PDB file of C-alpha atoms and ligand atoms in Angstrom:
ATOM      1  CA  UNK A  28      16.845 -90.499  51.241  1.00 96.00           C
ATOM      2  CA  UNK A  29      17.271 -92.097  54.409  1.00 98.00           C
ATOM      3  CA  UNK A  30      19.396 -90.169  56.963  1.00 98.00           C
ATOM      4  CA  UNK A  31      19.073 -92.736  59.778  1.00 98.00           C
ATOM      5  CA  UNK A  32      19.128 -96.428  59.558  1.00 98.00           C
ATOM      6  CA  UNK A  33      19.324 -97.802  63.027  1.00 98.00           C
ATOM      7  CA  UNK A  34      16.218 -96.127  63.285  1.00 98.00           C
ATOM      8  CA  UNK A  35      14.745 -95.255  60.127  1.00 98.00           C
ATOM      9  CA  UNK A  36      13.933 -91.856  58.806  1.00 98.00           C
ATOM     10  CA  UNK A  37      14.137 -90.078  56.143  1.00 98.00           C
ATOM     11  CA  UNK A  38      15.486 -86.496  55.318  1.00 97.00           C
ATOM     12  CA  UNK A  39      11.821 -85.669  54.247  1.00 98.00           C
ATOM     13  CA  UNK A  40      10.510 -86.624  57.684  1.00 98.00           C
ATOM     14  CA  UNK A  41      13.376 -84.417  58.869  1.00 98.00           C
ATOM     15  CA  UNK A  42      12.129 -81.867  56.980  1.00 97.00           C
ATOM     16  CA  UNK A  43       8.341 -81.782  57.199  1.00 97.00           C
ATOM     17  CA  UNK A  44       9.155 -81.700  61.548  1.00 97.00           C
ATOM     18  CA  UNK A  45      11.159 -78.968  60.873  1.00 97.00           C
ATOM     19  CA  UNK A  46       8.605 -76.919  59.224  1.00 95.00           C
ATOM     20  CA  UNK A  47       5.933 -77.402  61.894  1.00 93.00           C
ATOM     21  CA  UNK A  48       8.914 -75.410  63.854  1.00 85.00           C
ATOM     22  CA  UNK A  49       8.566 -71.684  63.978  1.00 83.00           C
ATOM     23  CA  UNK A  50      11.993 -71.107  65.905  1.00 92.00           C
ATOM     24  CA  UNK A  51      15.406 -72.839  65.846  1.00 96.00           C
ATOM     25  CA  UNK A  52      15.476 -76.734  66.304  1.00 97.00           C
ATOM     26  CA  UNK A  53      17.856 -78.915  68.509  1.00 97.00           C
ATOM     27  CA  UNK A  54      19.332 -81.745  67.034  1.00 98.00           C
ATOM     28  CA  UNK A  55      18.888 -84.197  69.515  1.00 97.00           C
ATOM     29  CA  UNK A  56      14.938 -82.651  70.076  1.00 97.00           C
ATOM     30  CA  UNK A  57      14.617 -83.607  65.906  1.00 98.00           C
ATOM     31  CA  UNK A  58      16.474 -86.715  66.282  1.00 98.00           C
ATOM     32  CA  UNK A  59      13.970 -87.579  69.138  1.00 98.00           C
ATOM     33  CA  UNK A  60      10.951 -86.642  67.265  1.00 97.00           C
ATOM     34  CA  UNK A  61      11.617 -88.393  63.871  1.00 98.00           C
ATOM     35  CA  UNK A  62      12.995 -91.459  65.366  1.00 98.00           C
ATOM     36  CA  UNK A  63       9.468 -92.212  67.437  1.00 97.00           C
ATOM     37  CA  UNK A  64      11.474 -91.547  70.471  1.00 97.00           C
ATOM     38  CA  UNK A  65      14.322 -93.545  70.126  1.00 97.00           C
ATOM     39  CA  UNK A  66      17.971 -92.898  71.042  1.00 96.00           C
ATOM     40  CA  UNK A  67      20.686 -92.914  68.532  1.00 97.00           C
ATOM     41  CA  UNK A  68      22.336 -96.071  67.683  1.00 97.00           C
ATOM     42  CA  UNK A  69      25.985 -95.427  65.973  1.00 98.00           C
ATOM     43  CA  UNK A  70      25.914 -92.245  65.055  1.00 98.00           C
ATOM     44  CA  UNK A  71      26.408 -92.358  61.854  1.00 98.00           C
ATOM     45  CA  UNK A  72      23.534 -90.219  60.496  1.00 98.00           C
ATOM     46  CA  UNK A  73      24.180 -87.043  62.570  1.00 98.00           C
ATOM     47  CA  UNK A  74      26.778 -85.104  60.532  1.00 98.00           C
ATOM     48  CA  UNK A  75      23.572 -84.940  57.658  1.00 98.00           C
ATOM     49  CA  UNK A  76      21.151 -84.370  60.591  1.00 98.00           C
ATOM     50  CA  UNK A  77      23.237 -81.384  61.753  1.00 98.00           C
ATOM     51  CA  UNK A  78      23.766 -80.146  58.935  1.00 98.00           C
ATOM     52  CA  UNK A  79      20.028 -80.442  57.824  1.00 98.00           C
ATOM     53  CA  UNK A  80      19.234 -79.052  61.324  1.00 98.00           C
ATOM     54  CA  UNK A  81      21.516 -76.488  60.770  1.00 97.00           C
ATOM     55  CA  UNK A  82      20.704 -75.004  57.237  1.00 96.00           C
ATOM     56  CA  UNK A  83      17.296 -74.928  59.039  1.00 96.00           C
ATOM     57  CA  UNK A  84      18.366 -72.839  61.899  1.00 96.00           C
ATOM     58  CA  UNK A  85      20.233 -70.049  59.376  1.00 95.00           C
ATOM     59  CA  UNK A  86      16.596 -69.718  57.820  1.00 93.00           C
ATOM     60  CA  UNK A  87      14.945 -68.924  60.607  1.00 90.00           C
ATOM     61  CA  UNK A  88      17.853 -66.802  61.591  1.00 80.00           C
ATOM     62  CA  UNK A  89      17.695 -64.966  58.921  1.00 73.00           C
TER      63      UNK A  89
HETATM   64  S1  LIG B  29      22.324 -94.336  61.394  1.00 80.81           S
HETATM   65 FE1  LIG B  29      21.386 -93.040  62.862  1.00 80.81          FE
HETATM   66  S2  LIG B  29      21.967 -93.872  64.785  1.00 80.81           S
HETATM   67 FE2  LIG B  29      22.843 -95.228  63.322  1.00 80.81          FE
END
């Protein structure tokens, strides 16, 4: 599924970033990386990538 249109990537690319992470992530750092270094657009897509980001974070946490 695509999380970000304006520039596109998915929630697998999301993912597969986050696992090469061995601490908590920053949402704008992931939105940075996946996007090929692009800013956000309209802002649409970051309520999944925080939560995606987040659920993340509580893992490591843990
Ligand atoms: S959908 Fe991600 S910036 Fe617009």
């Amino acid at each position: 599924m695509y999380v970000c249109l304006c520039n596109p990537f998915s929630d697998r690319q999301v993912r597969e970033h986050l696992e090469k992470k061995s601490g908590a992530a920053r949402v704008a750092d992931v939105y940075h990386a996946c996007s090929g270094g692009e800013k956000p657009n309209c802002c649409s897509c970051m309520k999944t990538l925080k939560e995606i980001v987040k659920s993340h974070n509580n893992t490591v946490a843990a």
